Short mmCIF file of C-alpha atoms and ligand atoms in Angstrom, two decimals:
data_model
loop_
_atom_site.label_atom_id
_atom_site.label_comp_id
_atom_site.label_asym_id
_atom_site.label_seq_id
_atom_site.Cartn_x
_atom_site.Cartn_y
_atom_site.Cartn_z
CA MET Q 1182 98.34 95.71 86.74
CA GLU Q 1183 96.15 96.25 83.17
CA GLU Q 1184 98.50 96.02 81.09
CA LYS Q 1185 101.95 93.76 80.62
CA ASN Q 1186 104.21 96.56 80.79
CA LYS Q 1187 102.31 99.25 82.06
CA ARG Q 1188 103.58 99.92 85.78
CA GLU Q 1189 101.18 101.39 88.77
CA THR Q 1190 101.65 104.62 89.75
CA PHE Q 1191 100.55 106.39 92.88
CA SER Q 1192 97.57 108.40 91.71
CA THR Q 1193 97.84 111.98 93.21
CA GLY Q 1194 100.36 114.28 94.28
CA PHE Q 1195 99.02 113.73 97.55
CA ALA Q 1196 99.53 109.98 97.89
CA VAL Q 1197 103.34 110.47 96.59
CA PHE Q 1198 103.76 112.59 99.43
CA PHE Q 1199 102.20 110.27 102.19
CA ALA Q 1200 103.69 106.97 100.58
CA THR Q 1201 107.16 108.93 100.33
CA LEU Q 1202 106.59 110.19 103.83
CA GLY Q 1203 105.44 106.95 104.65
CA SER Q 1204 108.87 105.55 103.68
CA ALA Q 1205 111.01 107.71 105.66
CA VAL Q 1206 108.64 108.07 108.86
CA GLY Q 1207 109.31 104.66 110.88
CA LEU Q 1208 111.56 103.31 113.73
CA GLY Q 1209 114.08 105.62 112.30
CA ASN Q 1210 111.87 108.63 114.17
CA ILE Q 1211 110.75 107.31 117.05
CA TRP Q 1212 113.60 104.16 117.77
CA LYS Q 1213 116.79 104.96 116.61
CA PHE Q 1214 116.87 109.12 116.65
CA PRO Q 1215 116.39 109.55 120.30
CA TYR Q 1216 119.03 106.56 121.28
CA LEU Q 1217 121.63 107.48 118.60
CA ILE Q 1218 121.11 111.08 120.00
CA GLY Q 1219 120.92 109.54 123.54
CA THR Q 1220 124.06 107.52 123.04
CA ASN Q 1221 126.06 110.52 121.37
CA GLY Q 1222 126.09 113.47 123.58
CA GLY Q 1223 122.85 115.23 122.25
CA GLY Q 1224 122.28 118.59 120.51
CA ALA Q 1225 126.03 118.56 118.80
CA PHE Q 1226 124.73 115.51 117.30
CA LEU Q 1227 120.81 116.59 116.33
CA LEU Q 1228 122.70 119.74 114.86
CA VAL Q 1229 124.97 117.64 112.68
CA TYR Q 1230 122.16 115.21 111.82
CA LEU Q 1231 120.20 118.65 110.55
CA LEU Q 1232 123.16 119.71 108.20
CA CYS Q 1233 123.92 116.47 106.73
CA VAL Q 1234 119.72 115.85 105.87
CA VAL Q 1235 119.86 119.07 103.95
CA LEU Q 1236 123.66 119.51 102.65
CA VAL Q 1237 123.52 115.88 101.47
CA GLY Q 1238 119.79 114.31 101.96
CA ILE Q 1239 117.74 116.71 99.98
CA PRO Q 1240 120.01 116.54 96.71
CA ILE Q 1241 120.39 112.66 97.11
CA MET Q 1242 116.82 112.10 97.08
CA SER Q 1243 116.01 114.79 94.13
CA CYS Q 1244 118.50 112.09 92.34
CA GLU Q 1245 116.79 108.86 93.55
CA PHE Q 1246 113.44 110.50 91.97
CA TYR Q 1247 115.61 111.33 88.96
CA ILE Q 1248 116.32 108.66 87.98
CA GLY Q 1249 113.54 106.48 89.04
CA ARG Q 1250 110.61 108.44 87.70
CA LYS Q 1251 112.91 109.12 84.05
CA SER Q 1252 113.62 105.29 83.94
CA ARG Q 1253 110.26 104.00 85.62
CA LYS Q 1254 112.48 100.73 86.76
CA ASN Q 1255 113.82 99.14 89.71
CA ALA Q 1256 117.32 99.94 91.34
CA VAL Q 1257 119.39 97.81 88.85
CA GLY Q 1258 116.98 98.00 85.82
CA ALA Q 1259 117.06 101.69 85.63
CA PHE Q 1260 120.87 102.04 84.77
CA LYS Q 1261 120.49 99.80 82.20
CA LYS Q 1262 117.14 101.73 80.81
CA LEU Q 1263 118.83 104.62 81.05
CA ASN Q 1264 122.22 103.36 78.73
CA ALA Q 1265 124.16 103.81 81.72
CA SER Q 1266 127.68 101.40 81.59
CA LYS Q 1267 127.35 98.21 83.23
CA GLY Q 1268 129.26 99.22 86.44
CA TRP Q 1269 126.21 101.38 87.53
CA LYS Q 1270 124.29 98.55 88.47
CA THR Q 1271 126.17 97.87 91.45
CA ILE Q 1272 124.49 100.67 92.98
CA GLY Q 1273 121.16 98.90 92.81
CA PHE Q 1274 122.96 94.98 93.95
CA MET Q 1275 123.94 97.25 96.67
CA GLY Q 1276 120.70 98.78 97.46
CA VAL Q 1277 118.98 95.17 97.79
CA ALA Q 1278 121.83 94.05 100.00
CA SER Q 1279 121.56 97.08 101.52
CA ALA Q 1280 117.59 96.27 102.06
CA PHE Q 1281 117.88 92.91 103.52
CA LEU Q 1282 120.51 93.62 106.39
CA ILE Q 1283 118.21 96.25 107.38
CA ALA Q 1284 115.43 94.51 107.49
CA PHE Q 1285 117.30 91.63 109.34
CA PHE Q 1286 117.25 94.17 112.42
CA TYR Q 1287 114.80 96.64 111.49
CA SER Q 1288 112.07 93.42 111.90
CA SER Q 1289 113.54 92.54 115.34
CA VAL Q 1290 112.56 96.22 116.00
CA ALA Q 1291 109.44 95.72 115.02
CA GLY Q 1292 108.29 92.85 116.73
CA TRP Q 1293 109.38 94.10 120.12
CA VAL Q 1294 106.66 96.95 119.28
CA TYR Q 1295 104.16 94.49 117.84
CA SER Q 1296 104.45 92.45 121.12
CA TYR Q 1297 104.44 96.07 123.19
CA VAL Q 1298 100.85 96.72 121.69
CA PHE Q 1299 99.68 93.86 122.77
CA LYS Q 1300 101.09 94.05 126.02
CA ALA Q 1301 99.75 97.32 126.86
CA ILE Q 1302 95.82 96.14 125.63
CA LYS Q 1303 96.94 93.26 127.93
CA GLY Q 1304 97.15 96.07 130.66
CA ASP Q 1305 100.47 94.81 131.25
CA PHE Q 1306 101.66 98.65 132.26
CA ALA Q 1307 99.47 99.49 134.94
CA GLY Q 1308 101.23 101.07 137.74
CA VAL Q 1309 104.55 100.50 135.61
CA THR Q 1310 107.67 102.06 137.40
CA LEU Q 1311 111.08 102.40 136.83
CA VAL Q 1312 112.40 99.17 137.32
CA THR Q 1313 109.09 97.04 135.94
CA ALA Q 1314 109.66 99.19 132.85
CA ASN Q 1315 113.21 97.67 132.78
CA THR Q 1316 112.16 93.82 133.22
CA LYS Q 1317 109.48 94.03 130.78
CA PHE Q 1318 111.62 95.51 127.79
CA MET Q 1319 114.38 92.89 128.73
CA SER Q 1320 111.95 89.94 128.79
CA THR Q 1321 110.71 91.11 125.63
CA LEU Q 1322 114.13 91.58 124.48
CA VAL Q 1323 116.48 88.14 125.28
CA GLY Q 1324 113.06 86.34 124.81
CA PRO Q 1325 114.38 83.65 123.18
CA LEU Q 1326 111.30 82.54 121.48
CA SER Q 1327 108.88 85.19 121.92
CA PRO Q 1328 110.73 87.81 119.91
CA ILE Q 1329 111.48 84.93 117.18
CA VAL Q 1330 107.25 84.84 116.99
CA TRP Q 1331 106.60 89.07 116.68
CA GLN Q 1332 109.63 89.59 114.21
CA PHE Q 1333 107.57 86.63 112.29
CA ILE Q 1334 104.54 88.18 112.80
CA VAL Q 1335 105.75 91.22 111.39
CA LEU Q 1336 106.91 89.84 108.23
CA CYS Q 1337 103.64 87.85 107.25
CA VAL Q 1338 101.46 91.29 107.95
CA VAL Q 1339 104.49 92.78 105.26
CA SER Q 1340 104.10 89.95 103.07
CA ILE Q 1341 100.15 90.71 102.87
CA ILE Q 1342 100.63 94.20 102.42
CA LEU Q 1343 102.71 93.46 99.52
CA ILE Q 1344 101.26 91.32 98.06
CA ALA Q 1345 97.93 93.64 97.61
CA GLY Q 1346 100.77 95.92 95.37
CA VAL Q 1347 101.87 98.87 95.02
CA LYS Q 1348 98.37 101.12 95.10
CA ASN Q 1349 95.68 99.22 97.21
CA GLY Q 1350 98.56 98.18 100.14
CA ILE Q 1351 100.80 101.27 100.51
CA GLU Q 1352 98.84 104.27 99.73
CA ARG Q 1353 95.61 103.65 101.67
CA ILE Q 1354 97.62 103.08 105.14
CA THR Q 1355 99.89 105.62 105.32
CA LYS Q 1356 97.39 108.39 103.53
CA THR Q 1357 95.57 107.86 106.96
CA LEU Q 1358 97.28 106.71 109.63
CA MET Q 1359 100.60 109.13 109.38
CA PRO Q 1360 98.33 112.66 110.17
CA VAL Q 1361 97.29 110.21 113.71
CA LEU Q 1362 100.66 109.51 114.75
CA PHE Q 1363 101.69 112.97 114.43
CA ILE Q 1364 98.68 114.37 116.62
CA LEU Q 1365 100.29 111.10 118.75
CA ILE Q 1366 103.46 112.21 119.40
CA LEU Q 1367 102.41 115.96 120.20
CA ILE Q 1368 100.60 114.53 123.14
CA CYS Q 1369 103.32 112.71 124.07
CA ASP Q 1370 105.38 116.24 123.79
CA VAL Q 1371 102.43 117.60 125.87
CA ARG Q 1372 102.81 115.47 128.39
CA ALA Q 1373 106.38 115.17 128.76
CA LEU Q 1374 106.95 118.53 128.80
CA THR Q 1375 104.66 118.93 131.79
CA LEU Q 1376 107.21 116.17 133.84
CA PRO Q 1377 109.06 118.13 136.87
CA GLY Q 1378 112.71 118.54 135.83
CA ALA Q 1379 111.36 118.47 131.75
CA SER Q 1380 113.84 121.33 130.71
CA GLN Q 1381 116.76 118.98 131.75
CA GLY Q 1382 115.89 116.99 128.32
CA LEU Q 1383 115.22 119.79 126.36
CA LYS Q 1384 119.01 121.15 127.15
CA PHE Q 1385 120.45 117.51 126.12
CA LEU Q 1386 118.50 117.81 123.15
CA PHE Q 1387 119.34 121.06 122.05
CA HIS Q 1388 122.06 122.23 123.67
CA VAL Q 1389 125.17 122.18 121.45
CA ASP Q 1390 128.58 121.03 123.03
CA PHE Q 1391 130.96 120.72 120.26
CA THR Q 1392 133.79 118.59 122.30
CA GLN Q 1393 131.31 116.00 121.40
CA LEU Q 1394 131.90 115.72 117.72
CA THR Q 1395 134.11 112.90 116.56
CA GLY Q 1396 134.65 110.96 113.60
CA PRO Q 1397 132.64 108.30 114.54
CA VAL Q 1398 129.42 110.37 115.70
CA ILE Q 1399 129.85 112.59 112.50
CA LEU Q 1400 129.63 109.30 110.28
CA ALA Q 1401 127.08 108.00 112.87
CA ALA Q 1402 125.15 111.28 112.11
CA LEU Q 1403 125.42 110.91 108.54
CA GLY Q 1404 124.51 107.49 108.55
CA LEU Q 1405 121.41 108.47 110.16
CA ALA Q 1406 120.33 110.38 107.73
CA PHE Q 1407 120.32 108.03 104.96
CA PHE Q 1408 118.40 105.82 107.36
CA LYS Q 1409 115.77 107.99 108.13
CA LEU Q 1410 115.18 109.64 104.50
CA SER Q 1411 115.78 105.67 102.91
CA LEU Q 1412 118.73 106.95 100.71
CA GLY Q 1413 121.45 105.28 98.91
CA MET Q 1414 119.87 102.00 98.38
CA GLY Q 1415 117.13 102.98 95.78
CA THR Q 1416 114.13 102.89 97.87
CA MET Q 1417 113.31 106.71 96.67
CA LEU Q 1418 114.30 105.54 93.41
CA THR Q 1419 111.84 102.81 93.52
CA TYR Q 1420 109.29 104.84 94.39
CA GLY Q 1421 110.02 107.60 92.30
CA SER Q 1422 109.29 104.95 89.35
CA TYR Q 1423 105.86 105.16 90.54
CA PHE Q 1424 105.67 109.10 90.70
CA THR Q 1425 103.14 110.85 88.24
CA GLN Q 1426 104.56 112.95 85.52
CA SER Q 1427 102.93 116.03 87.15
CA ASN Q 1428 105.00 116.06 90.24
CA ASN Q 1429 107.24 118.16 91.50
CA MET Q 1430 110.00 115.98 92.90
CA ILE Q 1431 112.34 118.85 94.39
CA ALA Q 1432 109.33 119.78 96.45
CA THR Q 1433 108.72 116.56 97.50
CA SER Q 1434 112.21 116.09 98.11
CA ALA Q 1435 112.20 119.19 100.60
CA LYS Q 1436 108.75 118.46 102.29
CA VAL Q 1437 109.64 114.76 102.94
CA ALA Q 1438 112.96 115.61 104.16
CA LEU Q 1439 111.64 118.62 106.89
CA SER Q 1440 108.49 116.98 107.58
CA ASP Q 1441 110.64 113.57 108.75
CA SER Q 1442 112.88 116.21 110.99
CA LEU Q 1443 110.40 117.94 112.37
CA ILE Q 1444 108.39 113.92 113.18
CA SER Q 1445 111.93 113.05 115.03
CA ILE Q 1446 112.52 116.17 116.63
CA LEU Q 1447 109.20 116.12 117.92
CA ALA Q 1448 109.96 112.21 119.33
CA GLY Q 1449 113.37 113.91 121.07
CA ILE Q 1450 110.49 116.59 123.25
CA ALA Q 1451 108.76 112.89 123.85
CA ILE Q 1452 111.25 111.00 125.25
CA PHE Q 1453 114.40 113.07 126.69
CA PRO Q 1454 112.32 115.29 129.27
CA ALA Q 1455 110.76 112.09 130.82
CA VAL Q 1456 114.20 110.42 130.49
CA PHE Q 1457 115.68 113.03 132.71
CA SER Q 1458 112.21 113.19 135.32
CA PHE Q 1459 112.44 109.23 135.65
CA GLY Q 1460 115.92 109.13 136.38
CA LEU Q 1461 116.91 106.79 133.31
CA THR Q 1462 120.38 107.78 131.43
CA PRO Q 1463 120.02 109.49 128.06
CA SER Q 1464 122.79 106.73 126.83
CA GLU Q 1465 120.35 103.88 127.56
CA GLY Q 1466 120.67 102.25 123.67
CA PRO Q 1467 117.89 100.94 121.98
CA GLY Q 1468 115.40 100.24 125.24
CA LEU Q 1469 115.37 103.73 125.44
CA LEU Q 1470 111.88 104.37 123.49
CA PHE Q 1471 110.43 100.94 125.40
CA LYS Q 1472 111.45 101.77 129.09
CA THR Q 1473 110.31 105.63 128.47
CA ILE Q 1474 107.24 105.74 126.80
CA PRO Q 1475 105.11 103.61 129.34
CA LEU Q 1476 106.11 105.92 132.11
CA VAL Q 1477 105.59 109.16 129.82
CA PHE Q 1478 102.05 107.85 129.68
CA SER Q 1479 101.69 106.35 133.19
CA LYS Q 1480 99.77 108.69 135.87
CA ILE Q 1481 97.68 110.29 133.38
CA PRO Q 1482 93.86 110.36 132.13
CA PHE Q 1483 93.13 107.83 129.30
CA GLY Q 1484 96.96 106.95 129.98
CA SER Q 1485 96.68 103.43 128.92
CA VAL Q 1486 94.34 104.30 126.26
CA LEU Q 1487 97.06 106.54 124.87
CA LEU Q 1488 99.66 104.21 125.56
CA VAL Q 1489 98.25 100.97 123.41
CA ALA Q 1490 97.55 103.79 120.17
CA PHE Q 1491 100.91 105.21 120.63
CA PHE Q 1492 102.54 101.42 120.18
CA PHE Q 1493 99.65 100.47 117.51
CA LEU Q 1494 100.70 103.75 115.45
CA THR Q 1495 104.32 103.05 115.54
CA ALA Q 1496 103.66 99.70 114.43
CA ILE Q 1497 101.56 101.07 111.98
CA ALA Q 1498 104.56 103.58 110.60
CA ALA Q 1499 107.47 100.32 111.07
CA THR Q 1500 105.52 98.41 108.90
CA THR Q 1501 104.94 101.14 106.10
CA ALA Q 1502 108.69 101.51 106.25
CA MET Q 1503 109.43 98.39 105.88
CA ILE Q 1504 107.28 98.02 103.03
CA SER Q 1505 109.37 100.25 100.98
CA MET Q 1506 112.84 98.96 102.18
CA ILE Q 1507 111.21 95.55 101.05
CA GLU Q 1508 110.17 96.92 97.44
CA VAL Q 1509 113.72 97.59 96.33
CA PRO Q 1510 114.43 93.25 96.29
CA VAL Q 1511 111.18 92.78 95.34
CA ALA Q 1512 110.52 94.91 92.21
CA TYR Q 1513 114.34 93.69 91.04
CA PHE Q 1514 112.85 90.09 91.16
CA THR Q 1515 110.07 90.31 89.80
CA GLU Q 1516 111.29 92.87 86.88
CA GLU Q 1517 114.99 91.52 86.47
CA LYS Q 1518 114.39 88.08 87.24
CA GLY Q 1519 111.02 87.62 85.69
CA ILE Q 1520 109.89 86.21 89.38
CA GLY Q 1521 105.88 86.92 89.73
CA ARG Q 1522 105.29 89.30 92.30
CA LYS Q 1523 103.82 86.73 95.09
CA ASN Q 1524 106.99 84.59 94.96
CA ALA Q 1525 109.30 87.46 94.92
CA VAL Q 1526 107.79 88.65 98.25
CA LEU Q 1527 107.55 85.53 99.59
CA LEU Q 1528 111.08 84.32 98.48
CA THR Q 1529 112.62 88.31 100.26
CA THR Q 1530 110.85 87.95 103.33
CA SER Q 1531 111.59 83.90 104.12
CA ILE Q 1532 115.42 84.66 103.44
CA MET Q 1533 114.55 88.23 106.22
CA MET Q 1534 112.96 85.54 108.41
CA VAL Q 1535 115.66 83.14 108.81
CA VAL Q 1536 118.66 85.59 108.74
CA GLY Q 1537 116.62 87.99 110.87
CA ILE Q 1538 116.72 85.50 113.65
CA LEU Q 1539 120.31 85.94 113.84
CA ALA Q 1540 119.84 89.99 114.88
CA THR Q 1541 117.10 88.94 117.14
CA LEU Q 1542 118.92 86.88 119.21
CA SER Q 1543 122.04 89.15 119.34
CA ALA Q 1544 119.94 92.28 120.41
CA HIS Q 1545 121.62 92.28 124.04
CA PRO Q 1546 124.73 91.21 125.23
CA THR Q 1547 122.73 88.84 127.50
CA SER Q 1548 120.72 87.34 124.57
CA VAL Q 1549 121.58 83.66 123.07
CA LEU Q 1550 124.00 84.81 120.72
CA GLY Q 1551 124.79 88.27 122.46
CA ASN Q 1552 128.66 87.31 122.74
CA ILE Q 1553 129.48 86.54 119.29
CA HIS Q 1554 131.07 89.27 117.82
CA ILE Q 1555 131.54 89.61 114.11
CA LEU Q 1556 132.95 92.75 113.89
CA GLY Q 1557 134.86 94.44 116.13
CA GLN Q 1558 132.81 94.29 119.67
CA ARG Q 1559 130.03 94.33 117.43
CA GLY Q 1560 127.62 91.47 117.52
CA PHE Q 1561 125.22 90.44 114.53
CA PHE Q 1562 122.43 93.07 115.65
CA ASP Q 1563 124.81 95.60 115.58
CA SER Q 1564 126.66 94.71 112.81
CA PHE Q 1565 123.60 94.62 110.22
CA ASP Q 1566 123.14 98.21 111.36
CA PHE Q 1567 126.45 99.54 111.24
CA ILE Q 1568 127.27 97.75 107.47
CA SER Q 1569 124.21 98.78 106.01
CA SER Q 1570 123.65 102.67 108.04
CA ASN Q 1571 127.04 103.48 108.06
CA ILE Q 1572 128.37 101.84 105.08
CA LEU Q 1573 126.59 100.55 102.30
CA LEU Q 1574 124.17 103.59 102.21
CA PRO Q 1575 126.37 106.55 102.52
CA ILE Q 1576 128.50 105.25 99.55
CA GLY Q 1577 125.30 104.53 97.84
CA GLY Q 1578 124.38 107.99 98.12
CA LEU Q 1579 128.40 109.05 96.65
CA LEU Q 1580 127.26 106.96 93.93
CA ILE Q 1581 124.04 107.99 93.03
CA ALA Q 1582 125.31 111.67 93.43
CA ILE Q 1583 128.62 111.08 91.19
CA TYR Q 1584 126.17 109.21 88.51
CA VAL Q 1585 123.78 112.02 88.39
CA GLY Q 1586 126.61 114.66 88.41
CA TYR Q 1587 128.81 113.71 86.29
CA PHE Q 1588 127.21 110.99 83.72
CA VAL Q 1589 123.88 112.13 83.35
CA LYS Q 1590 123.06 115.53 81.12
CA LYS Q 1591 122.40 118.54 82.98
CA GLU Q 1592 120.03 119.29 80.55
CA ASP Q 1593 118.28 115.96 81.07
CA PHE Q 1594 118.02 116.68 84.96
CA LYS Q 1595 116.52 119.85 84.75
CA LEU Q 1596 114.28 118.96 81.72
CA GLU Q 1597 112.89 115.78 84.05
CA LEU Q 1598 112.85 117.54 87.37
CA SER Q 1599 111.13 121.01 85.69
CA ASN Q 1600 108.55 118.38 83.82
CA GLN Q 1601 109.58 119.29 80.63
CA GLY Q 1602 109.73 123.15 81.43
CA THR Q 1603 106.82 123.48 82.43
CA LEU Q 1604 107.43 124.16 86.42
CA ASN Q 1605 109.76 127.29 86.58
CA ASN Q 1606 112.15 126.16 89.11
CA ASP Q 1607 115.37 127.22 86.92
CA LEU Q 1608 116.66 128.51 90.07
CA VAL Q 1609 116.51 126.00 92.57
CA LEU Q 1610 117.69 123.10 89.85
CA ASN Q 1611 120.64 125.01 89.51
CA ILE Q 1612 121.20 125.27 92.94
CA ILE Q 1613 120.23 121.71 93.64
CA TYR Q 1614 122.97 120.40 90.62
CA ILE Q 1615 125.85 122.23 92.57
CA PHE Q 1616 125.05 120.18 95.35
CA ILE Q 1617 124.89 116.87 93.70
CA LYS Q 1618 128.03 117.67 91.52
CA PHE Q 1619 130.28 119.14 94.26
CA ILE Q 1620 129.09 119.66 98.06
CA SER Q 1621 127.53 116.68 98.78
CA PRO Q 1622 130.11 114.11 97.11
CA CYS Q 1623 132.58 115.84 98.50
CA LEU Q 1624 130.94 116.17 102.36
CA LEU Q 1625 130.52 112.47 102.03
CA ILE Q 1626 134.03 111.59 100.97
CA ILE Q 1627 134.87 113.55 104.22
CA VAL Q 1628 133.15 112.06 106.57
CA PHE Q 1629 134.14 108.74 105.26
CA PHE Q 1630 137.85 109.28 105.44
CA ASN Q 1631 138.13 111.30 108.45
CA SER Q 1632 135.80 108.21 110.16
CA ILE Q 1633 137.64 105.31 109.25
CA GLY Q 1634 141.17 107.26 110.03
CA ILE Q 1635 142.29 108.40 106.60
CA ILE Q 1636 142.42 112.20 107.02
CA LYS Q 1637 141.80 113.72 110.74
CA LEU Q 1638 139.58 116.30 111.00
N1 PFF P 375 113.58 105.57 106.41
C1 PFF P 375 112.78 104.32 108.06
C2 PFF P 375 112.65 104.95 109.14
O1 PFF P 375 113.73 105.86 109.77
O2 PFF P 375 112.34 103.71 109.81
C3 PFF P 375 113.75 103.13 107.23
C4 PFF P 375 114.13 102.55 106.28
C5 PFF P 375 113.29 102.32 105.41
C6 PFF P 375 115.73 102.68 105.57
C7 PFF P 375 113.75 101.94 104.14
C8 PFF P 375 115.87 102.12 104.42
C9 PFF P 375 114.60 101.63 103.39
F1 PFF P 375 114.70 101.53 102.05
#
């Protein structure tokens, strides 16, 4: 940063796309999406998820980009800069809280992935069977010491990259490795599709059985859409604040949402055929990825190398997603509290480490803290996830849509998103505005009230 008041920006449109995709693509696609499809009954969940991405995700991402680039501020400072009345800052504070809650369990799962890279390099998965895949995962998960050490390593890596700054750190990594991850998932797909009984997995993933759709299932799909696209907590807002003035932000939103969904579906195609072929159950839960992928790569040429590459790239994807998540509190602490960037990063990641241990030690019923329940039947791990994904992010998204739809002048919104009239996208802007003002908020309210039982669909 050359001048004190000059914020860094991403260098090109290409870099903007990959950095934003780097935030969206992560454990959400490869770990959470398949396991939630598995526990929520398959195709019907997928359909609702995709509807949420289009009807709510893209409009809200556009709103976040708008607020971020227009204000060139962090999630809390942005509302002040745009002269919004004081209460709107709440969105920013909720975002900072969500970043912490997500990071508590996300760093834990990222730690399992890092440890799988290490195990795969050591050749631990040679001759893997259903039984050994299961034991390996359980020992990774239950620890108790090793998952904490891996979580610590993850947070150290993330801190180092974050201290290096926006451009140097985030851009370089995402631009190079995203395409490689994509190719690797495609290789997995080819392998999975040639397994005996693969079609059963595809049927599970794509067959829509509407009887599966209950209030909580729909809420879970909505929460996943927010989590996946890093929405409702100011991450995309903060990234928007680093965008160049010439970026077509509506196009970026659509491209990121669609590419991200494609990667999730491809991950599903890699996993479900294998689940059925190797005799696992789709509703396996958080271990689904970790149990199936070693089996997918077993007994094929170069399988052990591909397995290392797969977990390595998943680790990178998890790391870049975490970087964007942690950027929310870091930008807040540096810009609003005047804390230096390095100290802000260390403060944030230290809190994440200390409280994150609670998530790590409660990830399974047999874990050290596995029998402590704080939200109904949920332990720390699941509660951090539920409160952030299914409550805070959708409420954050709703407030963002209401702010832009009702408290920002339509002309201002259109001017910013058409790059001062240079883009010629009037029709698209009018359509997206209708979504922001009416459709997305209504859907959010209906899903939310339905899931807490105030209205019955
Ligand atoms: N979108 C990320 C994923 O799907 O893995 C998770 C995430 C990153 C959520 C950043 C929120 C966030 F701010």
